[in-house]
Coordinates of C-alpha atoms and ligand atoms in Angstrom, one line a residue:
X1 CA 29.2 -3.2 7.1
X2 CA 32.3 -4.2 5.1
X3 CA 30.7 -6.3 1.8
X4 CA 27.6 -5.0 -0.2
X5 CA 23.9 -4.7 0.3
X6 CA 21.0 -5.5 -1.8
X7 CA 17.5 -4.3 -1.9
X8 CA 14.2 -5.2 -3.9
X9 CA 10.8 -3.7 -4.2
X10 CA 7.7 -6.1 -4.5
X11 CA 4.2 -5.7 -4.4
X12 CA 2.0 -2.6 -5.2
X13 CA 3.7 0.7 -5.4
X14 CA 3.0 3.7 -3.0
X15 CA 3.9 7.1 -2.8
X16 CA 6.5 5.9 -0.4
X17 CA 7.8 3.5 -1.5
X18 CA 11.2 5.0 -2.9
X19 CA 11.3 7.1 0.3
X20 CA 12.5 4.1 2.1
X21 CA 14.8 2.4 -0.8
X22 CA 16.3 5.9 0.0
X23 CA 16.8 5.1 3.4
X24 CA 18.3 1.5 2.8
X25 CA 20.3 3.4 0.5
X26 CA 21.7 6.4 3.0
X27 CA 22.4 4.1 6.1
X28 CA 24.1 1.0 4.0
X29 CA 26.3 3.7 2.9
X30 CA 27.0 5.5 6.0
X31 CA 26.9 1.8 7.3
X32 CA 30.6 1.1 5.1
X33 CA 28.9 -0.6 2.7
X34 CA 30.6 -1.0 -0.5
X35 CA 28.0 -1.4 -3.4
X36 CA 24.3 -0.9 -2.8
X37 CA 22.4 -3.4 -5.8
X38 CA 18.7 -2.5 -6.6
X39 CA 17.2 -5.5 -8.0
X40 CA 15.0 -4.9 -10.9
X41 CA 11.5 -6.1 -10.6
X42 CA 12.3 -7.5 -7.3
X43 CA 13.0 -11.3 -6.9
X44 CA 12.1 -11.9 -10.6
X45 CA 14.5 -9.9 -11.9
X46 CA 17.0 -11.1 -9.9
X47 CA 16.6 -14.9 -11.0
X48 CA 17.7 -13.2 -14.0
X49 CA 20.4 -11.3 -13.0
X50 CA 18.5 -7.8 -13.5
X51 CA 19.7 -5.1 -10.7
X52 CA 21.5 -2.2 -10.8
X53 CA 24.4 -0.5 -8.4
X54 CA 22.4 2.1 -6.7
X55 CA 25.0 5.0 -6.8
X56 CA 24.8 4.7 -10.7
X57 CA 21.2 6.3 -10.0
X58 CA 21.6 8.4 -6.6
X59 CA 24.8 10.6 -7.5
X60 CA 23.5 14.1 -5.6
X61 CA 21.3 15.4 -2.7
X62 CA 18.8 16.2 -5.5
X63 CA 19.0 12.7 -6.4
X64 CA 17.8 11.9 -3.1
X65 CA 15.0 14.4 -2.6
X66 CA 13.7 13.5 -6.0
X67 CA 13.4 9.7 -5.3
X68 CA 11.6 10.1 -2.1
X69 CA 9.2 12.2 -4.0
X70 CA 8.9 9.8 -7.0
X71 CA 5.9 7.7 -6.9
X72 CA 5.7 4.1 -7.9
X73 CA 8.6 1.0 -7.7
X74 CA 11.9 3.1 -8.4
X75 CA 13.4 -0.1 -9.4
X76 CA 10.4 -2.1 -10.8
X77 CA 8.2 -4.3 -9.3
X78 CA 6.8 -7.8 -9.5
X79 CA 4.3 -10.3 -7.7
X80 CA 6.5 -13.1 -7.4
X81 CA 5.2 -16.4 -5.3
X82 CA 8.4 -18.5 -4.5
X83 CA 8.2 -22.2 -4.5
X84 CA 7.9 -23.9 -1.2
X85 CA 12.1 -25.2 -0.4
X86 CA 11.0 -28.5 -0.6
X87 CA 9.2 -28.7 -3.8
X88 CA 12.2 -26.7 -5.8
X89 CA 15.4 -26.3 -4.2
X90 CA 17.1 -25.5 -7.3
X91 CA 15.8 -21.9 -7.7
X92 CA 17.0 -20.9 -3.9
X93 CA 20.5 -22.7 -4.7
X94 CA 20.5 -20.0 -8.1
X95 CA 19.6 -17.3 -6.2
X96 CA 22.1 -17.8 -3.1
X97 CA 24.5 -18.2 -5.9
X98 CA 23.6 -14.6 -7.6
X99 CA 23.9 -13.5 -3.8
X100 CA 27.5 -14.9 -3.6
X101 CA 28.6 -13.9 -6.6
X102 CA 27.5 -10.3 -5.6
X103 CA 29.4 -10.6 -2.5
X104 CA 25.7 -9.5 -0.4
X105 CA 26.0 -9.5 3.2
X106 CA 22.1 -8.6 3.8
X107 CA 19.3 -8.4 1.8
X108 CA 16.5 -6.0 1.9
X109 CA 13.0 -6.5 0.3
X110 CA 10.6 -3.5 0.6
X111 CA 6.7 -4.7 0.4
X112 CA 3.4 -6.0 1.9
X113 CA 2.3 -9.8 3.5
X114 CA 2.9 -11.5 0.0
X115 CA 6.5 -10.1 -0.5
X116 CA 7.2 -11.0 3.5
X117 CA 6.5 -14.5 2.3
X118 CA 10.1 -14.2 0.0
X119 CA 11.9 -12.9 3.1
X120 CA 10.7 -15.8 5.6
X121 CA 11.7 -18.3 2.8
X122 CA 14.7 -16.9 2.2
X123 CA 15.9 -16.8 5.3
X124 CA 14.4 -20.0 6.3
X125 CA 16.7 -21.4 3.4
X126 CA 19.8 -19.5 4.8
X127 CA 19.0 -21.2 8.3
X128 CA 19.1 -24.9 6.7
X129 CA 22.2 -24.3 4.9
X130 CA 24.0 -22.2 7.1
X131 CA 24.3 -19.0 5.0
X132 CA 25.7 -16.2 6.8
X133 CA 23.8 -13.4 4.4
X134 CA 20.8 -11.8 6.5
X135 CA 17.2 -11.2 5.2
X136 CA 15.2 -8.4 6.6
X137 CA 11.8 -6.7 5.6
X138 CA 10.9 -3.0 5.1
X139 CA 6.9 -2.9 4.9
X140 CA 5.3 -1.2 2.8
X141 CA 1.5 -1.0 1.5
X142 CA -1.0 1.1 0.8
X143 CA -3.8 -1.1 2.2
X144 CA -2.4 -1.5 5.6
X145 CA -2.9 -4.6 6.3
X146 CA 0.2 -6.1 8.1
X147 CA 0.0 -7.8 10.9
X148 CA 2.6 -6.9 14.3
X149 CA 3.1 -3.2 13.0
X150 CA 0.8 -0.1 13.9
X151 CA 0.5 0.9 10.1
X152 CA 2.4 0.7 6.6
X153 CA 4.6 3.3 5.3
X154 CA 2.2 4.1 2.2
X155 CA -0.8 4.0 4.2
X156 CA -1.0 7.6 5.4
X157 CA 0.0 9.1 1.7
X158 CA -3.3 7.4 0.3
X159 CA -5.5 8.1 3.4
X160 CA -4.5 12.1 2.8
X161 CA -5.2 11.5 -0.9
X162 CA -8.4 9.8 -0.6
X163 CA -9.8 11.8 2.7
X164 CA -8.6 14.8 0.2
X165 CA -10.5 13.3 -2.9
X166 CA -13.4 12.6 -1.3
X167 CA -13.9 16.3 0.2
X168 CA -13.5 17.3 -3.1
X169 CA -16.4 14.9 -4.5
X170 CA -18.8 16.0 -2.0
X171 CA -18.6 19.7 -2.9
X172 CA -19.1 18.7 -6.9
X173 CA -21.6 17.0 -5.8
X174 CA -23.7 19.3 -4.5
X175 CA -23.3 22.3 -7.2
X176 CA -25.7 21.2 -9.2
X177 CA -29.3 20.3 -8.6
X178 CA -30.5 16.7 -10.8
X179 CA -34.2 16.7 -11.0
X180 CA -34.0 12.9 -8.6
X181 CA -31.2 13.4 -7.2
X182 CA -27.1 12.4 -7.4
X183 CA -25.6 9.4 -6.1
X184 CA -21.7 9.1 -6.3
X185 CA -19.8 5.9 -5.5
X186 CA -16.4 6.0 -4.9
X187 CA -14.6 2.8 -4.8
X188 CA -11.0 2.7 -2.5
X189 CA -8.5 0.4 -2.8
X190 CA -7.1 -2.2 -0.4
X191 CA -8.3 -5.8 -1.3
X192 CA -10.3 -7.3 1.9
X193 CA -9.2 -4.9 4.3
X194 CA -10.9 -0.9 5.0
X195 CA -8.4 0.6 6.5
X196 CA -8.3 3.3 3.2
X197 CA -12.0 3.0 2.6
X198 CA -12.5 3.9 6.0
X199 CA -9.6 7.1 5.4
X200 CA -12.8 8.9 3.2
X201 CA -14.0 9.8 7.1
X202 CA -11.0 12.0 7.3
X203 CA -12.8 14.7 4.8
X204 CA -15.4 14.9 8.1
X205 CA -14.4 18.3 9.3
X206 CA -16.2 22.0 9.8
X207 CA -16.3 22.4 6.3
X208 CA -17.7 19.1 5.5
X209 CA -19.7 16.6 6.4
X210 CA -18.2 13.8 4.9
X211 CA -19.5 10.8 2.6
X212 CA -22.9 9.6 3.5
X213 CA -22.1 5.8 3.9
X214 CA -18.6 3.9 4.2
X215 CA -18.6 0.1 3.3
X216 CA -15.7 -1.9 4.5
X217 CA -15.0 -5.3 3.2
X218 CA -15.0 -6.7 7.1
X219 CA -18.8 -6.4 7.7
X220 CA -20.6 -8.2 5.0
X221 CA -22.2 -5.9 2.4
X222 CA -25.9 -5.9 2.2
X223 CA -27.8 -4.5 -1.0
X224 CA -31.3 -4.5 0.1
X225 CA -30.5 -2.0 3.6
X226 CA -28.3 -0.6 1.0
X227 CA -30.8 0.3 -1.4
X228 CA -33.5 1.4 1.6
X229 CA -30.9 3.8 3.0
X230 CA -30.3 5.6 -0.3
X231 CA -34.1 5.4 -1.1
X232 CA -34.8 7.2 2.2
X233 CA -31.6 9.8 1.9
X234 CA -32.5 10.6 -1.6
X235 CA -35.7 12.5 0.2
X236 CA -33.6 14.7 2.3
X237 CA -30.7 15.4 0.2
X238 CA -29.6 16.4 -3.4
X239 CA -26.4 14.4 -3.4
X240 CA -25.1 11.4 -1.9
X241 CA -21.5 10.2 -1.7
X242 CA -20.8 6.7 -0.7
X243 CA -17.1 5.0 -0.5
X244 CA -17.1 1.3 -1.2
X245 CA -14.3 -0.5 -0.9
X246 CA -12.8 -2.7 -3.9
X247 CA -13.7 -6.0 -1.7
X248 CA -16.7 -5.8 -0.2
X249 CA -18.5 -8.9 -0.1
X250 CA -22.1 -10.6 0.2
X251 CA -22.9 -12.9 3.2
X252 CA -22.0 -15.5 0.9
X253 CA -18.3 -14.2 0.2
X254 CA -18.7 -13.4 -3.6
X255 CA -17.3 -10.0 -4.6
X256 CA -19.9 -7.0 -5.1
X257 CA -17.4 -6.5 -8.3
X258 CA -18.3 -10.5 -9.0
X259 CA -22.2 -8.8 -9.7
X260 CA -21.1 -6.9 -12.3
X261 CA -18.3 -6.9 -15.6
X262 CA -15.7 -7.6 -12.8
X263 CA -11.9 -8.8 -14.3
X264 CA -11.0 -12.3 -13.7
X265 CA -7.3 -11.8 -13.2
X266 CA -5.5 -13.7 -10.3
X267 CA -2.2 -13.2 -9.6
X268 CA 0.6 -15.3 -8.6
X269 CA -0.8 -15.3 -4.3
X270 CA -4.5 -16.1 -5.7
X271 CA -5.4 -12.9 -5.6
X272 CA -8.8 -11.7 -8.2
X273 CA -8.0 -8.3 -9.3
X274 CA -11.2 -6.5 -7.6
X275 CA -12.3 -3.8 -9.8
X276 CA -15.8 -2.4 -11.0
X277 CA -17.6 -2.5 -7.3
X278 CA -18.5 1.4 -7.7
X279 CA -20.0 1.0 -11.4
X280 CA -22.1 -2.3 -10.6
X281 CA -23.7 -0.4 -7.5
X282 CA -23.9 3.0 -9.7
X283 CA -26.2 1.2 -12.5
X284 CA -27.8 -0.8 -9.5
X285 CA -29.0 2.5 -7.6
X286 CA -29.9 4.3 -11.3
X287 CA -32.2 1.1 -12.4
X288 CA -34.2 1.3 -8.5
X289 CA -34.2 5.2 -8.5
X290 CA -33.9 6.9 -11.9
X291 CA -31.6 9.1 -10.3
X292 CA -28.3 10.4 -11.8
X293 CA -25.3 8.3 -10.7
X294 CA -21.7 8.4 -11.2
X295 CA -18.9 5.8 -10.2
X296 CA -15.7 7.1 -9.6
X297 CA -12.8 4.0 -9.3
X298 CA -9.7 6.2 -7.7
X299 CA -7.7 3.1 -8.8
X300 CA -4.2 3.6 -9.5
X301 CA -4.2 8.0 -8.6
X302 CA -4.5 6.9 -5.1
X303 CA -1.4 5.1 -4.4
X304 CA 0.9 6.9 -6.8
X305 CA -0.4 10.7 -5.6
X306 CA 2.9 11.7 -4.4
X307 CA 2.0 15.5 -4.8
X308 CA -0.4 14.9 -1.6
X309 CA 2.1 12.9 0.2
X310 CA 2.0 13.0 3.7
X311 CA 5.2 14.5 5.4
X312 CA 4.7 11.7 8.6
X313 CA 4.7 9.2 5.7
X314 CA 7.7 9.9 4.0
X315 CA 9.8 10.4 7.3
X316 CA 9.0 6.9 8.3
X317 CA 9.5 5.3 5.2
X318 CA 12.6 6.7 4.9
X319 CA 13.2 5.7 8.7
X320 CA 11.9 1.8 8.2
X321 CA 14.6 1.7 5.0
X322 CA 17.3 2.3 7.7
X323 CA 16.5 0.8 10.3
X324 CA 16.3 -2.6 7.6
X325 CA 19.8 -1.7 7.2
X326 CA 20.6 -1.6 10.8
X327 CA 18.7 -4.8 11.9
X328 CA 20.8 -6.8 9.3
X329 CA 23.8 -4.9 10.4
X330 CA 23.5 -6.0 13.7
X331 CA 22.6 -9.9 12.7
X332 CA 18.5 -9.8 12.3
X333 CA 17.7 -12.0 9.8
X334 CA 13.6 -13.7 9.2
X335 CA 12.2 -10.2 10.7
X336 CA 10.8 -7.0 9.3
X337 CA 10.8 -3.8 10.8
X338 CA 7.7 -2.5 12.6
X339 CA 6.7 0.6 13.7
X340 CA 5.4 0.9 17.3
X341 CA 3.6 3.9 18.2
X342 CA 4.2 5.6 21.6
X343 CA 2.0 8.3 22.1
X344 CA -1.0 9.9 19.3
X345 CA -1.1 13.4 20.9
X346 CA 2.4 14.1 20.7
X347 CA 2.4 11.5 17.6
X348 CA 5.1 9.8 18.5
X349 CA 6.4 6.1 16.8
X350 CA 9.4 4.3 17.0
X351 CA 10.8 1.0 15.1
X352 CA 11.9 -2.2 16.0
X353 CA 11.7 -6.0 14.6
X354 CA 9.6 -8.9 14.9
X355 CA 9.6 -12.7 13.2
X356 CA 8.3 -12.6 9.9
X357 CA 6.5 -15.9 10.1
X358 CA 4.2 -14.0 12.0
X359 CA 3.2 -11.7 9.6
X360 CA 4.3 -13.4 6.0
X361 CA 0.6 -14.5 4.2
X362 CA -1.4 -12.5 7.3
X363 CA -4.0 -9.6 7.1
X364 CA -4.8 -7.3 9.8
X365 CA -8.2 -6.0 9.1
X366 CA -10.2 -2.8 10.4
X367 CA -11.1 -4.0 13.9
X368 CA -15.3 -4.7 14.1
X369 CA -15.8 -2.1 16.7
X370 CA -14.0 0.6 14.7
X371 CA -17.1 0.1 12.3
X372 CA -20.6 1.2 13.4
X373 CA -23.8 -1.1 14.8
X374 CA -25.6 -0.5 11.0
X375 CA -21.8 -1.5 9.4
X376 CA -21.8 1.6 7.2
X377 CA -19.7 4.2 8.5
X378 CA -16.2 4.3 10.7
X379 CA -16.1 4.9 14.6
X380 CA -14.6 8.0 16.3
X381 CA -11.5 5.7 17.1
X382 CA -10.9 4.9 13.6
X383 CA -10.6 8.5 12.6
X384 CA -7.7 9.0 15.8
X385 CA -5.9 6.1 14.8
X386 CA -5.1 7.5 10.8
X387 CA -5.0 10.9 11.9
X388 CA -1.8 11.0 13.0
X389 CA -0.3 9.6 10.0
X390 CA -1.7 12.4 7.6
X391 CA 0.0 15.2 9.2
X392 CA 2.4 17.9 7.1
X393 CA 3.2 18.0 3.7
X394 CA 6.3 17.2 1.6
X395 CA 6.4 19.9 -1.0
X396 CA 7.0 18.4 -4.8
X397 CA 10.0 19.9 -6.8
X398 CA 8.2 22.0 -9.5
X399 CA 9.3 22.1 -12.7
X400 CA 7.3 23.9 -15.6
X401 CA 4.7 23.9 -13.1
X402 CA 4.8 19.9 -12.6
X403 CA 6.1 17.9 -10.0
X404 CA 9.6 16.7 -11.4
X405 CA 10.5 12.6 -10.5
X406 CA 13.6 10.6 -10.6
X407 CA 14.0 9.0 -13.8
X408 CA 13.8 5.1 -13.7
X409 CA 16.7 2.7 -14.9
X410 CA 14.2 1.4 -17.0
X411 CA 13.2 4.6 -18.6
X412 CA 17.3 5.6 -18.4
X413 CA 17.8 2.4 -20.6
X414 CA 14.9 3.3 -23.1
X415 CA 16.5 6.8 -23.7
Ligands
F6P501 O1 -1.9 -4.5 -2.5 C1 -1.9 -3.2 -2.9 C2 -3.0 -2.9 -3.9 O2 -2.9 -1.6 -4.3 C3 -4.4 -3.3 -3.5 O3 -5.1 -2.3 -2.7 C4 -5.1 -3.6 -4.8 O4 -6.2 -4.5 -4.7 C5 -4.0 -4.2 -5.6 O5 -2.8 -3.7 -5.1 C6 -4.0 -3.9 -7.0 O6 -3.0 -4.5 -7.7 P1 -2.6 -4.4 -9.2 O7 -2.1 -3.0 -9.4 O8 -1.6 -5.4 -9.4 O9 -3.9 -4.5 -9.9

């Protein structure tokens, strides 16, 4: 590389996310790159000029290890929808210009099917005018629902977290003895897809049995068998745990969380902010059984738990970053990295890079026959194919007993 690289973050944070802005980092530098720009809140920011030069922020080795262990968008984030080429050319002639005025030879965006969408535009734009600057994508969600890769860097940090959480609930749960009995809901992220709900199975082990029901937005949700089936455990068993997922949905499509006090937020893709699932089935299950119930939303904890990162995680995301770097480097432009897995037992996955029309705007869901007959619990498979991707730990710097982070530009600028 001879000119200067830019990257952006879009879409929800991870854990890992800033393992793999190190990465782009590292290789554009060991690449020959001159200046490595971070935009600030992704695209958005950089309509407006916002970014930083990267070296400003990663100075030492420390540096390094702390951002890979920082959790959340190092450099901001945003949920930017850009307008179809035809309907506004004047925002891709601004930001081309930006690009030229930073002297970028490839461009790097970090993030899930929405922020893919900015990539195949992007380059499609570069294409019809004959831009030489390359577009690649690094992925990147928790909900691991990208199409044409195995999994998502992110993925396997909140799987640990909530396979981890969930273990924990269970034991609470049964400590103490309610006159009719506990039910616990615990609602999971990842919109319609239940690839993390379904990560609550990995607390199955010899020391526990695991949650006593798993919902999954892919089989539609039914709240009569639902209601029988706690009716009929409540007899058997003090305490109940059940993992919902955000999106589950009636036959008819409306939201469980629709039921309830659910948010009516959509963001910029159309998406409804899918939030109070757990507390509309908690009251729901109290009014039929006068049992005690408690709803537990793990929300934003789940994504940013970088304490319970896993160590297979981190490496990759780290590994996706460069080989973004290198795909651009070597003239990809319109693709994102993937990473194909060779074997599970050695784990062993490797990267490479496919179109990104084929993935921009696309959900890959939790396969139906990873689910069981009754729809309420994951299959054996299920629990093989995220195992993998929990293994080893990445141990936080302490400091005063609390994992330290890398501080932010924004918070550097608010100092
Ligand atoms: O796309 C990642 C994700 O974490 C989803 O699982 C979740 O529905 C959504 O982001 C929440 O987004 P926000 O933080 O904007 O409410």
């Amino acid at each position: 590389m001879k000119r200067n690289v830019i990257v952006g973050q879009s879409g929800g944070p991870t854990s890992a996310i800033n393992a793999s802005l190190a990465g782009v980092y590292r290789t554009a530098k060991d690449r020959g790159a001159q200046n490595v720009y971070g935009m600030l809140h992704g695209v958005q920011g950089l309509l407006t000029e916002s970014y930083i030069d990267l070296s400003d922020h990663i100075k030492t080795k420390l540096d390094a290890e702390l951002l890979k262990r920082t959790p959340a968008a190092f450099l901001g984030s945003c949920r930017f929808k850009l307008p179809e080429i035809h309907e506004d050319m004047e925002v891709y002639k601004k930001i081309f210009g930006i690009l030229d005025k930073l002297d970028i030879e490839a461009f790097i965006y970090i993030g899930g099917n929405d922020s893919m969408d900015t990539i195949k535009k992007l380059s499609d734009y570069a294409i019809i005018t004959g831009h030489p600057c390359k577009f690649v994508g690094c992925p990147k969600t928790i909900d691991n629902d990208l199409a044409m890769t195995d999994h998502t860097p992110g993925f396997g940090s909140a799987a640990k977290y909530i396979g981890t959480s969930m273990k924990e609930i269970i034991r609470d749960g049964f400590c103490l003895d309610y006159e009719h009995g506990l039910v616990t809901i615990v609602e999971v992220m990842g919109r319609d897809a239940g690839w993390l709900t379904g990560s609550s199975a990995l607390s199955v082990g010899e020391d526990c049995a695991g949650p006593d029901m798993i919902y999954l937005p892919e089989v539609p949700f039914d709240l009569d068998k639902f209601k029988k089936k706690v009716g009929r455990l409540l007899k058997e068993k003090t305490s109940i745990v059940v993992a919902v997922s955000e999106g589950i949905k009636a036959k008819d499509g409306t939201y469980i969380c629709e039921f309830g006090n659910s948010i009516d937020f959509v963001d910029a893709f159309g998406h409804k902010q899918l939030s109070g699932t757990a507390s509309y089935l908690a009251s729901f299950i109290a009014g039929e059984f006068g049992c005690k119930t408690r709803s537990i939303e793990l929300s934003t904890l789940q994504r940013s738990a970088s304490h319970l990162a896993s160590r297979v995680d981190i490496l990759e995301a780290t590994q996706v970053g460069g080989a973004a770097v290198m795909a651009a480097d070597e003239g990809d432009s319109g693709k994102m990295v993937v990473l194909e897995r060779i074997s599970d037992d050695p784990y062993q996955c490797g990267t490479s890079v496919k179109d990104v029309h084929k993935i921009a705007n696309n959900e890959k869901l939790v396969p139906r026959d990873w689910v069981n007959k009754e729809g309420d619990y994951v299959t054996q498979e299920f629990i093989d194919y995220v195992t993998p991707l929990i293994q080893g730990d990445v141990s936080p710097i302490m400091v005063d007993g609390i994992p330290r982070h890398l501080l932010t530009p924004k918070e550097l600028s608010h100092r």
